[in-house]
CSV table of C-alpha atoms in Angstrom, one decimal:
chain,number,residue,atom,x,y,z
A,265,GLN,CA,72.6,-14.4,-71.7
A,266,VAL,CA,70.7,-16.7,-69.4
A,267,GLN,CA,67.0,-15.8,-69.5
A,268,LEU,CA,63.7,-17.2,-68.3
A,269,VAL,CA,60.6,-15.8,-70.0
A,270,GLN,CA,57.3,-16.7,-68.5
A,271,SER,CA,53.8,-16.8,-70.0
A,272,GLY,CA,51.3,-14.0,-69.6
A,273,ALA,CA,48.9,-13.1,-66.9
A,274,GLU,CA,45.9,-15.3,-66.2
A,275,VAL,CA,42.5,-14.7,-64.7
A,276,LYS,CA,40.7,-17.8,-63.4
A,277,THR,CA,37.5,-18.6,-61.5
A,278,PRO,CA,37.6,-20.6,-58.3
A,279,GLY,CA,37.9,-24.3,-58.9
A,280,ALA,CA,39.7,-24.0,-62.2
A,281,SER,CA,43.2,-24.9,-63.1
A,282,VAL,CA,46.1,-22.9,-64.5
A,283,LYS,CA,49.1,-24.0,-66.4
A,284,LEU,CA,52.1,-21.6,-66.6
A,285,SER,CA,55.1,-21.9,-68.8
A,286,CYS,CA,58.7,-20.8,-68.4
A,287,LYS,CA,61.0,-20.8,-71.5
A,288,ALA,CA,64.7,-20.9,-70.9
A,289,SER,CA,67.5,-19.7,-73.1
A,290,GLY,CA,71.2,-19.1,-72.9
A,291,TYR,CA,72.2,-22.3,-71.1
A,292,ILE,CA,71.8,-26.1,-71.4
A,293,PHE,CA,68.3,-26.6,-70.1
A,294,SER,CA,68.7,-30.2,-69.0
A,295,PHE,CA,71.6,-29.4,-66.8
A,296,HIS,CA,69.7,-27.4,-64.3
A,297,THR,CA,66.7,-28.0,-61.9
A,298,MET,CA,63.9,-25.5,-62.3
A,299,GLN,CA,62.2,-24.1,-59.3
A,300,TRP,CA,58.8,-22.5,-58.8
A,301,VAL,CA,58.1,-19.9,-56.2
A,302,ARG,CA,55.1,-17.7,-55.7
A,303,GLN,CA,54.4,-14.4,-54.0
A,304,ALA,CA,50.9,-13.3,-53.0
A,305,PRO,CA,50.3,-9.5,-53.0
A,306,GLY,CA,52.4,-7.9,-50.3
A,307,GLN,CA,53.4,-11.3,-49.0
A,308,ARG,CA,56.6,-13.3,-48.7
A,309,LEU,CA,58.1,-15.7,-51.2
A,310,GLU,CA,56.7,-19.2,-51.0
A,311,TRP,CA,58.4,-22.2,-52.5
A,312,MET,CA,56.2,-24.5,-54.5
A,313,GLY,CA,58.4,-27.2,-56.0
A,314,TRP,CA,61.1,-28.2,-58.5
A,315,ILE,CA,61.8,-30.5,-61.4
A,316,ASN,CA,65.3,-31.6,-62.3
A,317,GLY,CA,66.9,-32.7,-65.5
A,318,ASP,CA,65.8,-36.3,-65.1
A,319,SER,CA,62.2,-35.1,-64.5
A,320,ASN,CA,62.3,-36.0,-60.8
A,321,ARG,CA,60.1,-33.7,-58.8
A,322,ARG,CA,59.6,-32.5,-55.3
A,323,TYR,CA,56.6,-30.5,-54.2
A,324,SER,CA,55.9,-28.4,-51.1
A,325,GLN,CA,53.5,-30.4,-48.9
A,326,LYS,CA,51.2,-27.4,-49.0
A,327,PHE,CA,50.5,-27.9,-52.7
A,328,GLN,CA,50.7,-31.8,-52.8
A,329,GLY,CA,47.8,-33.1,-54.8
A,330,ARG,CA,47.2,-29.8,-56.6
A,331,ILE,CA,50.5,-29.1,-58.3
A,332,THR,CA,52.2,-30.7,-61.3
A,333,ILE,CA,55.5,-29.5,-62.6
A,334,THR,CA,56.7,-30.8,-66.0
A,335,ARG,CA,59.4,-29.9,-68.5
A,336,ASP,CA,59.8,-30.3,-72.3
A,337,THR,CA,63.5,-30.5,-73.0
A,338,SER,CA,63.0,-30.2,-76.7
A,339,ALA,CA,61.3,-26.8,-76.2
A,340,ASN,CA,63.5,-25.6,-73.3
A,341,THR,CA,60.4,-25.0,-71.4
A,342,ALA,CA,59.1,-25.9,-67.9
A,343,TYR,CA,55.5,-25.9,-66.8
A,344,MET,CA,53.7,-25.5,-63.6
A,345,GLU,CA,50.0,-26.5,-63.3
A,346,LEU,CA,48.0,-25.7,-60.2
A,347,SER,CA,44.5,-27.1,-59.9
A,348,SER,CA,41.4,-26.4,-57.7
A,349,LEU,CA,42.3,-22.7,-57.6
A,350,ARG,CA,41.0,-20.6,-54.8
A,351,SER,CA,41.2,-16.9,-54.1
A,352,GLU,CA,44.2,-17.4,-51.9
A,353,ASP,CA,46.1,-18.6,-54.9
A,354,THR,CA,46.1,-15.1,-56.4
A,355,ALA,CA,49.8,-14.4,-56.7
A,356,VAL,CA,52.8,-13.7,-58.9
A,357,TYR,CA,54.3,-17.1,-59.9
A,358,TYR,CA,58.0,-17.2,-60.6
A,359,CYS,CA,60.2,-19.8,-62.2
A,360,ALA,CA,63.9,-19.8,-61.4
A,361,ARG,CA,66.9,-21.7,-62.4
A,362,ASP,CA,68.6,-23.6,-59.7
A,363,LEU,CA,72.4,-23.1,-59.8
A,364,GLY,CA,73.1,-26.5,-58.3
A,365,ILE,CA,75.0,-25.2,-55.4
A,366,VAL,CA,74.3,-26.9,-52.1
A,367,GLY,CA,71.2,-24.9,-51.2
A,368,PRO,CA,68.5,-22.7,-52.8
A,369,ALA,CA,70.6,-20.6,-55.1
A,370,PHE,CA,68.2,-19.5,-57.8
A,371,ASP,CA,69.5,-17.4,-60.7
A,372,PRO,CA,68.0,-16.0,-62.8
A,373,TRP,CA,64.3,-15.7,-62.1
A,374,GLY,CA,61.6,-15.3,-64.7
A,375,GLN,CA,59.7,-12.0,-64.8
A,376,GLY,CA,56.8,-13.6,-63.0
A,377,THR,CA,53.2,-14.4,-64.1
A,378,LEU,CA,50.3,-12.8,-62.3
A,379,VAL,CA,47.5,-15.3,-61.6
A,380,THR,CA,44.2,-13.8,-60.4
A,381,VAL,CA,41.6,-16.1,-59.0
A,382,SER,CA,38.2,-14.4,-58.8
A,383,SER,CA,34.6,-15.2,-59.4
B,646,GLN,CA,54.0,-18.0,-40.4
B,647,SER,CA,57.5,-18.4,-41.9
B,648,VAL,CA,60.0,-21.1,-40.8
B,649,LEU,CA,62.7,-18.4,-40.9
B,650,THR,CA,62.1,-15.2,-38.9
B,651,GLN,CA,63.2,-11.8,-40.1
B,652,PRO,CA,62.4,-8.4,-38.8
B,653,PRO,CA,59.6,-6.9,-41.0
B,654,SER,CA,61.5,-3.6,-41.5
B,655,ALA,CA,64.8,-2.0,-41.2
B,656,SER,CA,66.0,1.5,-42.0
B,657,GLY,CA,69.1,3.6,-42.2
B,658,THR,CA,70.5,6.8,-43.7
B,659,PRO,CA,72.9,7.0,-46.6
B,660,GLY,CA,76.3,5.8,-45.7
B,661,GLN,CA,75.2,3.9,-42.6
B,662,THR,CA,75.5,0.2,-42.0
B,663,VAL,CA,72.4,-1.8,-41.7
B,664,THR,CA,72.1,-5.5,-40.5
B,665,ILE,CA,69.2,-7.8,-41.2
B,666,SER,CA,68.8,-10.9,-39.2
B,667,CYS,CA,67.4,-14.3,-40.1
B,668,SER,CA,66.6,-16.8,-37.3
B,669,GLY,CA,65.8,-20.4,-37.9
B,670,SER,CA,66.3,-23.8,-36.2
B,671,SER,CA,68.5,-26.9,-36.2
B,672,SER,CA,66.7,-28.4,-39.1
B,673,ASN,CA,67.3,-25.5,-41.5
B,674,ILE,CA,69.9,-22.8,-40.8
B,675,GLY,CA,71.6,-25.0,-38.2
B,676,SER,CA,72.5,-27.6,-40.8
B,677,ASN,CA,72.4,-25.8,-44.1
B,678,SER,CA,73.9,-22.8,-45.8
B,679,VAL,CA,71.9,-19.5,-46.0
B,680,TYR,CA,71.1,-17.6,-49.1
B,681,TRP,CA,69.9,-14.0,-49.5
B,682,TYR,CA,67.7,-12.4,-52.1
B,683,GLN,CA,67.1,-8.7,-52.9
B,684,GLN,CA,63.7,-7.8,-54.4
B,685,LEU,CA,63.5,-4.3,-55.8
B,686,PRO,CA,59.9,-2.8,-56.0
B,687,GLY,CA,58.0,-4.5,-58.8
B,688,THR,CA,60.7,-6.8,-59.9
B,689,ALA,CA,61.7,-10.5,-59.5
B,690,PRO,CA,64.0,-11.4,-56.7
B,691,LYS,CA,67.8,-11.4,-57.3
B,692,LEU,CA,70.3,-13.7,-55.7
B,693,LEU,CA,72.4,-11.5,-53.4
B,694,MET,CA,74.4,-13.9,-51.3
B,695,TYR,CA,75.0,-17.7,-51.5
B,696,SER,CA,76.6,-20.2,-49.2
B,697,ASN,CA,76.3,-17.9,-46.2
B,698,ASP,CA,78.9,-15.3,-47.2
B,699,GLN,CA,79.6,-15.6,-50.9
B,700,ARG,CA,78.7,-12.8,-53.3
B,701,PRO,CA,77.7,-13.6,-56.9
B,702,SER,CA,79.5,-11.7,-59.6
B,703,GLY,CA,78.3,-8.2,-59.8
B,704,VAL,CA,77.1,-7.8,-56.2
B,705,PRO,CA,79.0,-5.0,-54.5
B,706,ASP,CA,81.3,-5.8,-51.6
B,707,ARG,CA,79.1,-3.5,-49.5
B,708,PHE,CA,77.0,-6.5,-49.0
B,709,SER,CA,78.2,-9.2,-46.6
B,710,GLY,CA,76.7,-12.3,-45.1
B,711,SER,CA,77.4,-14.4,-42.0
B,712,LYS,CA,76.0,-17.4,-40.2
B,713,SER,CA,76.3,-18.6,-36.6
B,714,GLY,CA,74.4,-21.6,-35.2
B,715,THR,CA,70.8,-21.2,-36.2
B,716,SER,CA,71.0,-17.6,-37.2
B,717,ALA,CA,72.3,-15.6,-40.1
B,718,SER,CA,72.8,-12.0,-41.0
B,719,LEU,CA,73.1,-9.7,-44.0
B,720,ALA,CA,75.0,-6.5,-43.6
B,721,ILE,CA,74.9,-3.6,-45.9
B,722,SER,CA,77.5,-1.0,-45.5
B,723,GLY,CA,77.7,2.4,-47.1
B,724,LEU,CA,74.0,2.4,-47.5
B,725,ARG,CA,72.7,3.8,-50.8
B,726,SER,CA,69.2,4.9,-51.9
B,727,GLU,CA,69.2,2.1,-54.5
B,728,ASP,CA,69.5,-0.5,-51.7
B,729,GLU,CA,65.9,0.2,-50.8
B,730,ALA,CA,64.2,-3.1,-51.3
B,731,ASP,CA,62.8,-6.2,-49.7
B,732,TYR,CA,65.4,-8.8,-48.5
B,733,TYR,CA,64.7,-12.5,-48.0
B,734,CYS,CA,66.8,-15.2,-46.4
B,735,ALA,CA,66.4,-18.8,-47.6
B,736,THR,CA,67.8,-22.2,-46.9
B,737,TRP,CA,66.9,-25.8,-47.0
B,738,ASP,CA,64.7,-27.4,-44.3
B,739,ASP,CA,65.5,-31.0,-43.6
B,740,THR,CA,62.4,-33.2,-43.3
B,741,LEU,CA,61.9,-36.9,-43.0
B,742,SER,CA,61.2,-37.1,-46.7
B,743,GLY,CA,63.9,-34.8,-48.0
B,744,GLN,CA,64.8,-31.1,-48.2
B,745,ASP,CA,62.3,-28.3,-48.7
B,746,VAL,CA,63.2,-24.7,-49.5
B,747,VAL,CA,62.1,-22.2,-46.9
B,748,PHE,CA,62.1,-18.4,-47.1
B,749,GLY,CA,62.1,-15.9,-44.4
B,750,GLY,CA,59.2,-13.4,-44.1
B,751,GLY,CA,61.2,-10.7,-45.7
B,752,THR,CA,62.6,-7.4,-44.4
B,753,LYS,CA,61.7,-4.1,-46.0
B,754,LEU,CA,64.7,-1.8,-46.0
B,755,THR,CA,64.0,1.9,-46.1
B,756,VAL,CA,66.8,4.4,-46.9
B,757,LEU,CA,65.8,7.6,-45.1
């Protein structure tokens, strides 16, 4: 079945960077855009950006300059790196496969990776 | 604040029908389809509705969606205890540089 498995929880100090991974299985990885969404504790979902099969990317303006999304097709894995971390970046980070319908149809989602930023 | 506005909470008793609204603008809901996600406590979101009113395979027909102008709604009929979750609407927002994904603030549904 289609599955996204994300890397484990991270604890970072302010100013550091974090790189998360999202390994896909059960479908042709290069056929689908991968989305990244985060959710701070008790907060709403927040879109961060995407990367498509041609490695074109789009980032939310909120994260421009701090975010880099990449993919390794040979490993069926997408990555999201966020730099200059601050406490407000403490959140669960999700990857999600974009179904390619006209609109944000994301299915499935990874299990999420908790990133804690604390001194 | 969210680009899409949802009521923070909703509630109903088993068997009732509950409706959750999602209000946007001409640059998002007004010109794009709406999607709904269900997030059960402690889990990742799940796609519940796509293209305004289409249910993915496996989603019960108790769930229905609609869109009119710059607003959309998710209705849940025959409410069940397992429907207790957070519900988010989402769509594209058209900008000068392309399309961004926007989510509503989420609605916490309580089954009394």
